[in-house]
PDB file of C-alpha atoms in Angstrom:
ATOM      1  CA  PRO I  24      61.341 115.617 -51.402  1.00 55.00           C
ATOM      2  CA  TYR I  25      58.643 117.410 -52.586  1.00 51.00           C
ATOM      3  CA  SER I  26      56.204 116.764 -49.788  1.00 53.00           C
ATOM      4  CA  ASN I  27      58.379 118.753 -47.597  1.00 61.00           C
ATOM      5  CA  LEU I  28      58.570 121.831 -49.501  1.00 59.00           C
ATOM      6  CA  CYS I  29      55.898 124.407 -47.273  1.00 62.00           C
ATOM      7  CA  ASP I  30      54.724 122.042 -44.710  1.00 61.00           C
ATOM      8  CA  GLU I  31      55.517 124.572 -42.075  1.00 66.00           C
ATOM      9  CA  VAL I  32      58.321 122.203 -40.433  1.00 70.00           C
ATOM     10  CA  PRO I  33      62.102 123.626 -41.761  1.00 73.00           C
ATOM     11  CA  ASP I  34      64.197 120.697 -43.041  1.00 70.00           C
ATOM     12  CA  CYS I  35      66.922 123.109 -44.531  1.00 73.00           C
ATOM     13  CA  PRO I  36      69.450 124.514 -41.945  1.00 68.00           C
ATOM     14  CA  ASN I  37      68.763 127.895 -43.437  1.00 67.00           C
ATOM     15  CA  LYS I  38      64.842 127.279 -43.619  1.00 68.00           C
ATOM     16  CA  ALA I  39      65.011 127.825 -46.988  1.00 59.00           C
ATOM     17  CA  ASP I  40      62.204 125.242 -47.614  1.00 59.00           C
ATOM     18  CA  GLU I  41      59.978 127.107 -45.765  1.00 62.00           C
ATOM     19  CA  LEU I  42      60.789 130.552 -47.344  1.00 56.00           C
ATOM     20  CA  GLY I  43      58.272 132.495 -49.307  1.00 51.00           C
ATOM     21  CA  CYS I  44      55.178 130.022 -48.884  1.00 57.00           C
ATOM     22  CA  PRO I  45      52.352 132.325 -48.345  1.00 48.00           C
ATOM     23  CA  TYR I  46      53.033 133.376 -51.963  1.00 43.00           C
ATOM     24  CA  LEU I  47      53.271 129.795 -53.287  1.00 47.00           C
ATOM     25  CA  GLY I  48      50.167 129.735 -55.169  1.00 51.00           C
ATOM     26  CA  SER I  49      50.931 126.465 -57.212  1.00 62.00           C
ATOM     27  CA  CYS I  50      53.962 123.766 -57.473  1.00 70.00           C
ATOM     28  CA  PRO I  51      55.837 124.345 -60.801  1.00 60.00           C
ATOM     29  CA  GLY I  52      56.513 121.022 -62.349  1.00 57.00           C
ATOM     30  CA  ALA I  53      54.626 119.100 -59.055  1.00 68.00           C
ATOM     31  CA  PHE I  54      51.136 118.557 -57.705  1.00 74.00           C
ATOM     32  CA  LYS I  55      49.786 120.828 -55.114  1.00 77.00           C
ATOM     33  CA  CYS I  56      48.019 119.349 -52.555  1.00 82.00           C
ATOM     34  CA  LYS I  57      44.121 120.802 -52.003  1.00 79.00           C
ATOM     35  CA  LYS I  58      44.791 121.951 -48.455  1.00 82.00           C
ATOM     36  CA  GLY I  59      48.111 123.185 -46.638  1.00 77.00           C
ATOM     37  CA  ARG I  60      50.967 124.017 -48.780  1.00 74.00           C
ATOM     38  CA  GLN I  61      52.765 120.672 -49.746  1.00 79.00           C
ATOM     39  CA  CYS I  62      54.021 120.157 -53.095  1.00 81.00           C
ATOM     40  CA  VAL I  63      53.994 116.319 -54.091  1.00 79.00           C
ATOM     41  CA  HIS I  64      56.503 114.467 -56.753  1.00 72.00           C
ATOM     42  CA  PHE I  65      54.298 113.208 -59.696  1.00 63.00           C
ATOM     43  CA  SER I  66      56.322 110.114 -59.287  1.00 61.00           C
ATOM     44  CA  GLN I  67      54.624 109.959 -55.722  1.00 76.00           C
ATOM     45  CA  LEU I  68      51.086 110.087 -56.577  1.00 72.00           C
ATOM     46  CA  GLY I  69      49.215 107.034 -55.973  1.00 72.00           C
ATOM     47  CA  ASP I  70      51.895 104.939 -54.518  1.00 74.00           C
ATOM     48  CA  GLY I  71      50.260 103.760 -51.299  1.00 75.00           C
ATOM     49  CA  VAL I  72      51.888 107.013 -48.973  1.00 82.00           C
ATOM     50  CA  ILE I  73      49.730 109.742 -48.375  1.00 84.00           C
ATOM     51  CA  ASP I  74      51.937 112.704 -48.645  1.00 84.00           C
ATOM     52  CA  CYS I  75      49.103 115.502 -48.911  1.00 85.00           C
ATOM     53  CA  LEU I  76      48.558 115.308 -45.042  1.00 83.00           C
ATOM     54  CA  GLU I  77      45.577 117.123 -44.527  1.00 83.00           C
ATOM     55  CA  SER I  78      43.855 116.463 -47.932  1.00 82.00           C
ATOM     56  CA  ARG I  79      45.136 113.206 -48.998  1.00 80.00           C
ATOM     57  CA  ASP I  80      44.217 113.959 -52.461  1.00 77.00           C
ATOM     58  CA  ASP I  81      47.431 112.682 -53.814  1.00 78.00           C
ATOM     59  CA  GLU I  82      46.086 109.180 -53.657  1.00 74.00           C
ATOM     60  CA  MET I  83      42.185 110.124 -54.266  1.00 71.00           C
ATOM     61  CA  VAL I  84      43.627 111.633 -57.607  1.00 60.00           C
ATOM     62  CA  CYS I  85      44.417 108.113 -58.765  1.00 58.00           C
ATOM     63  CA  SER I  86      41.355 106.215 -56.897  1.00 54.00           C
ATOM     64  CA  ASN I  87      39.765 103.255 -59.652  1.00 58.00           C
ATOM     65  CA  SER I  88      36.377 102.903 -60.641  1.00 62.00           C
ATOM     66  CA  ASP I  89      36.996  99.116 -60.818  1.00 80.00           C
ATOM     67  CA  CYS I  90      36.946  99.218 -56.949  1.00 86.00           C
ATOM     68  CA  PRO I  91      34.820  95.890 -55.498  1.00 90.00           C
ATOM     69  CA  GLU I  92      31.873  96.985 -53.748  1.00 89.00           C
ATOM     70  CA  GLY I  93      32.741  97.334 -49.674  1.00 91.00           C
ATOM     71  CA  CYS I  94      36.344  98.318 -50.729  1.00 92.00           C
ATOM     72  CA  GLN I  95      37.982 101.603 -51.062  1.00 87.00           C
ATOM     73  CA  CYS I  96      40.855 101.623 -53.461  1.00 84.00           C
ATOM     74  CA  LEU I  97      43.152 104.727 -53.298  1.00 76.00           C
ATOM     75  CA  GLY I  98      46.093 104.842 -55.385  1.00 70.00           C
ATOM     76  CA  ARG I  99      47.829 101.405 -55.453  1.00 74.00           C
ATOM     77  CA  VAL I 100      45.753 100.648 -51.686  1.00 82.00           C
ATOM     78  CA  ALA I 101      42.919  98.601 -51.530  1.00 87.00           C
ATOM     79  CA  VAL I 102      41.084  98.698 -48.454  1.00 92.00           C
ATOM     80  CA  CYS I 103      38.156  96.492 -47.660  1.00 95.00           C
ATOM     81  CA  PRO I 104      37.763  95.615 -43.423  1.00 95.00           C
ATOM     82  CA  ASN I 105      34.622  94.255 -42.297  1.00 96.00           C
ATOM     83  CA  ALA I 106      33.034  94.005 -46.075  1.00 96.00           C
ATOM     84  CA  GLY I 107      31.386  90.022 -45.642  1.00 96.00           C
ATOM     85  CA  LEU I 108      33.859  88.745 -47.985  1.00 96.00           C
ATOM     86  CA  THR I 109      33.772  84.831 -48.632  1.00 97.00           C
ATOM     87  CA  THR I 110      35.982  85.039 -51.659  1.00 95.00           C
ATOM     88  CA  MET I 111      39.224  87.403 -52.386  1.00 95.00           C
ATOM     89  CA  PRO I 112      38.147  90.256 -54.245  1.00 94.00           C
ATOM     90  CA  GLN I 113      38.958  91.733 -57.547  1.00 91.00           C
ATOM     91  CA  VAL I 114      40.908  94.493 -56.683  1.00 89.00           C
ATOM     92  CA  PRO I 115      42.440  96.754 -59.627  1.00 84.00           C
ATOM     93  CA  ARG I 116      45.560  94.805 -61.064  1.00 80.00           C
ATOM     94  CA  GLU I 117      47.973  97.624 -60.038  1.00 76.00           C
ATOM     95  CA  THR I 118      46.979  97.186 -56.293  1.00 83.00           C
ATOM     96  CA  LYS I 119      50.334  96.756 -54.381  1.00 82.00           C
ATOM     97  CA  ARG I 120      48.815  96.999 -50.688  1.00 86.00           C
ATOM     98  CA  LEU I 121      45.664  94.654 -49.797  1.00 93.00           C
ATOM     99  CA  PHE I 122      44.319  94.822 -46.529  1.00 94.00           C
ATOM    100  CA  LEU I 123      41.350  92.442 -45.891  1.00 97.00           C
ATOM    101  CA  PRO I 124      40.810  92.139 -42.266  1.00 97.00           C
ATOM    102  CA  HIS I 125      37.594  90.947 -40.463  1.00 98.00           C
ATOM    103  CA  ASN I 126      35.891  89.284 -43.195  1.00 98.00           C
ATOM    104  CA  ALA I 127      35.013  85.547 -44.065  1.00 98.00           C
ATOM    105  CA  ILE I 128      37.400  84.174 -46.060  1.00 97.00           C
ATOM    106  CA  PRO I 129      38.196  80.448 -45.746  1.00 97.00           C
ATOM    107  CA  SER I 130      41.239  78.478 -46.848  1.00 96.00           C
ATOM    108  CA  LYS I 131      39.079  76.872 -49.754  1.00 95.00           C
ATOM    109  CA  TYR I 132      38.818  80.405 -51.353  1.00 95.00           C
ATOM    110  CA  PHE I 133      42.142  82.069 -50.204  1.00 95.00           C
ATOM    111  CA  SER I 134      44.863  82.247 -52.938  1.00 92.00           C
ATOM    112  CA  VAL I 135      47.528  85.237 -53.488  1.00 89.00           C
ATOM    113  CA  GLY I 136      48.094  83.751 -57.175  1.00 79.00           C
ATOM    114  CA  ASP I 137      46.377  86.555 -59.197  1.00 74.00           C
ATOM    115  CA  TYR I 138      47.573  89.655 -57.063  1.00 82.00           C
ATOM    116  CA  ASP I 139      51.406  91.212 -57.214  1.00 83.00           C
ATOM    117  CA  VAL I 140      51.338  93.022 -54.113  1.00 88.00           C
ATOM    118  CA  LEU I 141      53.645  94.047 -51.617  1.00 86.00           C
ATOM    119  CA  SER I 142      51.644  93.574 -48.133  1.00 90.00           C
ATOM    120  CA  LEU I 143      48.697  91.417 -47.949  1.00 95.00           C
ATOM    121  CA  ASN I 144      46.767  91.583 -44.634  1.00 97.00           C
ATOM    122  CA  VAL I 145      43.837  88.305 -44.010  1.00 98.00           C
ATOM    123  CA  GLY I 146      43.493  88.601 -40.444  1.00 98.00           C
ATOM    124  CA  PHE I 147      40.518  87.783 -38.611  1.00 98.00           C
ATOM    125  CA  ASN I 148      39.428  85.557 -41.363  1.00 98.00           C
ATOM    126  CA  ASN I 149      38.238  81.953 -41.943  1.00 98.00           C
ATOM    127  CA  LEU I 150      41.243  80.556 -42.622  1.00 97.00           C
ATOM    128  CA  THR I 151      42.068  77.164 -41.444  1.00 95.00           C
ATOM    129  CA  TYR I 152      45.206  75.477 -43.248  1.00 93.00           C
ATOM    130  CA  LEU I 153      47.921  76.865 -45.691  1.00 92.00           C
ATOM    131  CA  VAL I 154      49.654  75.172 -48.189  1.00 90.00           C
ATOM    132  CA  ALA I 155      52.149  76.599 -50.999  1.00 90.00           C
ATOM    133  CA  GLU I 156      50.035  76.577 -53.892  1.00 91.00           C
ATOM    134  CA  GLN I 157      47.628  79.794 -52.116  1.00 92.00           C
ATOM    135  CA  LEU I 158      50.709  81.562 -52.308  1.00 90.00           C
ATOM    136  CA  GLY I 159      51.655  80.986 -55.638  1.00 85.00           C
ATOM    137  CA  THR I 160      54.848  82.519 -56.571  1.00 83.00           C
ATOM    138  CA  CYS I 161      54.268  85.658 -54.197  1.00 86.00           C
ATOM    139  CA  LYS I 162      57.596  86.820 -55.380  1.00 81.00           C
ATOM    140  CA  TYR I 163      56.980  90.385 -54.978  1.00 83.00           C
ATOM    141  CA  LEU I 164      55.093  89.934 -51.335  1.00 91.00           C
ATOM    142  CA  TRP I 165      57.019  91.699 -48.398  1.00 90.00           C
ATOM    143  CA  GLU I 166      54.538  91.657 -45.820  1.00 93.00           C
ATOM    144  CA  LEU I 167      51.901  88.753 -45.064  1.00 96.00           C
ATOM    145  CA  THR I 168      49.737  89.524 -41.862  1.00 97.00           C
ATOM    146  CA  LEU I 169      47.307  86.334 -40.801  1.00 97.00           C
ATOM    147  CA  THR I 170      46.767  87.267 -37.246  1.00 96.00           C
ATOM    148  CA  GLY I 171      43.362  86.034 -35.733  1.00 97.00           C
ATOM    149  CA  ASN I 172      42.850  83.345 -37.828  1.00 96.00           C
ATOM    150  CA  SER I 173      42.058  79.233 -37.192  1.00 96.00           C
ATOM    151  CA  ILE I 174      45.283  78.212 -38.879  1.00 94.00           C
ATOM    152  CA  ALA I 175      46.152  74.858 -36.924  1.00 89.00           C
ATOM    153  CA  HIS I 176      48.389  73.289 -39.915  1.00 83.00           C
ATOM    154  CA  LEU I 177      50.933  74.708 -42.280  1.00 86.00           C
ATOM    155  CA  ALA I 178      52.324  72.419 -45.007  1.00 84.00           C
ATOM    156  CA  ASP I 179      55.949  71.794 -45.041  1.00 84.00           C
ATOM    157  CA  LYS I 180      57.761  74.350 -47.235  1.00 89.00           C
ATOM    158  CA  VAL I 181      54.925  76.463 -47.458  1.00 91.00           C
ATOM    159  CA  PHE I 182      56.769  79.493 -48.183  1.00 91.00           C
ATOM    160  CA  GLU I 183      59.660  78.034 -50.224  1.00 90.00           C
ATOM    161  CA  LYS I 184      58.554  80.451 -53.205  1.00 90.00           C
ATOM    162  CA  CYS I 185      58.445  83.439 -51.024  1.00 90.00           C
ATOM    163  CA  LYS I 186      62.063  84.433 -51.025  1.00 87.00           C
ATOM    164  CA  TRP I 187      61.341  88.570 -50.573  1.00 89.00           C
ATOM    165  CA  LEU I 188      58.910  88.157 -47.604  1.00 92.00           C
ATOM    166  CA  LYS I 189      60.112  90.033 -44.824  1.00 92.00           C
ATOM    167  CA  SER I 190      57.379  90.315 -42.320  1.00 94.00           C
ATOM    168  CA  LEU I 191      54.930  87.403 -41.239  1.00 94.00           C
ATOM    169  CA  ASP I 192      52.288  87.409 -38.522  1.00 96.00           C
ATOM    170  CA  LEU I 193      50.881  84.462 -37.494  1.00 94.00           C
ATOM    171  CA  SER I 194      49.728  85.243 -34.196  1.00 94.00           C
ATOM    172  CA  HIS I 195      46.469  84.472 -32.604  1.00 95.00           C
ATOM    173  CA  ASN I 196      46.432  81.439 -34.622  1.00 94.00           C
ATOM    174  CA  PRO I 197      45.903  77.623 -32.560  1.00 93.00           C
ATOM    175  CA  LEU I 198      49.463  76.686 -34.346  1.00 90.00           C
ATOM    176  CA  VAL I 199      50.638  73.699 -32.243  1.00 84.00           C
ATOM    177  CA  SER I 200      54.155  73.035 -33.524  1.00 79.00           C
ATOM    178  CA  LEU I 201      56.169  74.519 -36.049  1.00 82.00           C
ATOM    179  CA  SER I 202      58.556  71.871 -38.708  1.00 78.00           C
ATOM    180  CA  SER I 203      62.076  72.876 -39.619  1.00 76.00           C
ATOM    181  CA  GLU I 204      60.819  72.922 -43.206  1.00 79.00           C
ATOM    182  CA  PHE I 205      58.929  75.669 -42.302  1.00 79.00           C
ATOM    183  CA  VAL I 206      61.796  78.482 -42.903  1.00 79.00           C
ATOM    184  CA  HIS I 207      62.507  76.870 -46.165  1.00 82.00           C
ATOM    185  CA  GLY I 208      62.745  79.787 -48.728  1.00 85.00           C
ATOM    186  CA  LEU I 209      62.449  82.339 -46.067  1.00 89.00           C
ATOM    187  CA  SER I 210      65.586  83.975 -47.076  1.00 87.00           C
ATOM    188  CA  HIS I 211      65.239  87.282 -45.885  1.00 89.00           C
ATOM    189  CA  LEU I 212      62.631  87.202 -43.204  1.00 90.00           C
ATOM    190  CA  LYS I 213      63.495  89.767 -40.613  1.00 91.00           C
ATOM    191  CA  GLU I 214      59.869  89.270 -38.568  1.00 92.00           C
ATOM    192  CA  LEU I 215      58.085  86.800 -37.470  1.00 90.00           C
ATOM    193  CA  LEU I 216      55.170  86.877 -34.985  1.00 91.00           C
ATOM    194  CA  VAL I 217      53.597  84.236 -33.338  1.00 89.00           C
ATOM    195  CA  HIS I 218      52.418  85.121 -30.061  1.00 88.00           C
ATOM    196  CA  HIS I 219      49.241  84.326 -28.274  1.00 82.00           C
ATOM    197  CA  ALA I 220      49.630  80.559 -30.632  1.00 74.00           C
ATOM    198  CA  GLN I 221      49.700  77.649 -28.975  1.00 73.00           C
ATOM    199  CA  ILE I 222      53.054  76.238 -30.512  1.00 69.00           C
ATOM    200  CA  GLU I 223      54.610  73.447 -28.136  1.00 57.00           C
ATOM    201  CA  SER I 224      57.587  72.052 -30.664  1.00 53.00           C
ATOM    202  CA  VAL I 225      59.930  73.602 -32.739  1.00 60.00           C
ATOM    203  CA  GLY I 226      61.827  71.965 -35.678  1.00 53.00           C
ATOM    204  CA  LEU I 227      65.511  72.123 -35.477  1.00 42.00           C
ATOM    205  CA  GLY I 228      66.761  74.974 -37.444  1.00 53.00           C
ATOM    206  CA  THR I 229      63.748  76.612 -37.754  1.00 53.00           C
ATOM    207  CA  ILE I 230      64.860  79.566 -35.195  1.00 55.00           C
TER     208      ILE I 230
END
């Protein structure tokens, strides 16, 4: 990829990706990082992955003026830690990764329905329960982090529509049991974290 060009790490067997770099003043057909000598393909701008390791301007170029107070929005990533939030924030619609740890959002105001995010972190908030209606279609959601809440109950088939969910973190919650209906719909789940919970029983077929 373009980001490997002139990054002072030879990737090609003949080190051709690093040859002539002191004379590279621009990146024809690509984005030139403000610091360093990296070139980034335009398709990688604002994709939530920092390719300009020193200046990070490949994500800043897509910063959004509609970012809520207390949040930082770079490209398709919105980060709102310790922002005192008690409701879900109105982040730019193109947001794909939303991080809301260490806020005070209660279950009553928690909903994924208005977002098309791939990754959502609502760790260390005030969630006490979770029902399917809060997750909506969650058709794009790959990663959901709910660690450090006070979730004691999960409704049956709560993740029924989250068929693409691959990682689910329920650690550090006072969960006592997981019913056999818990995994209904989670056909692509690869990682389930429940450490430091209080689980005493697991329904047949859950694992």
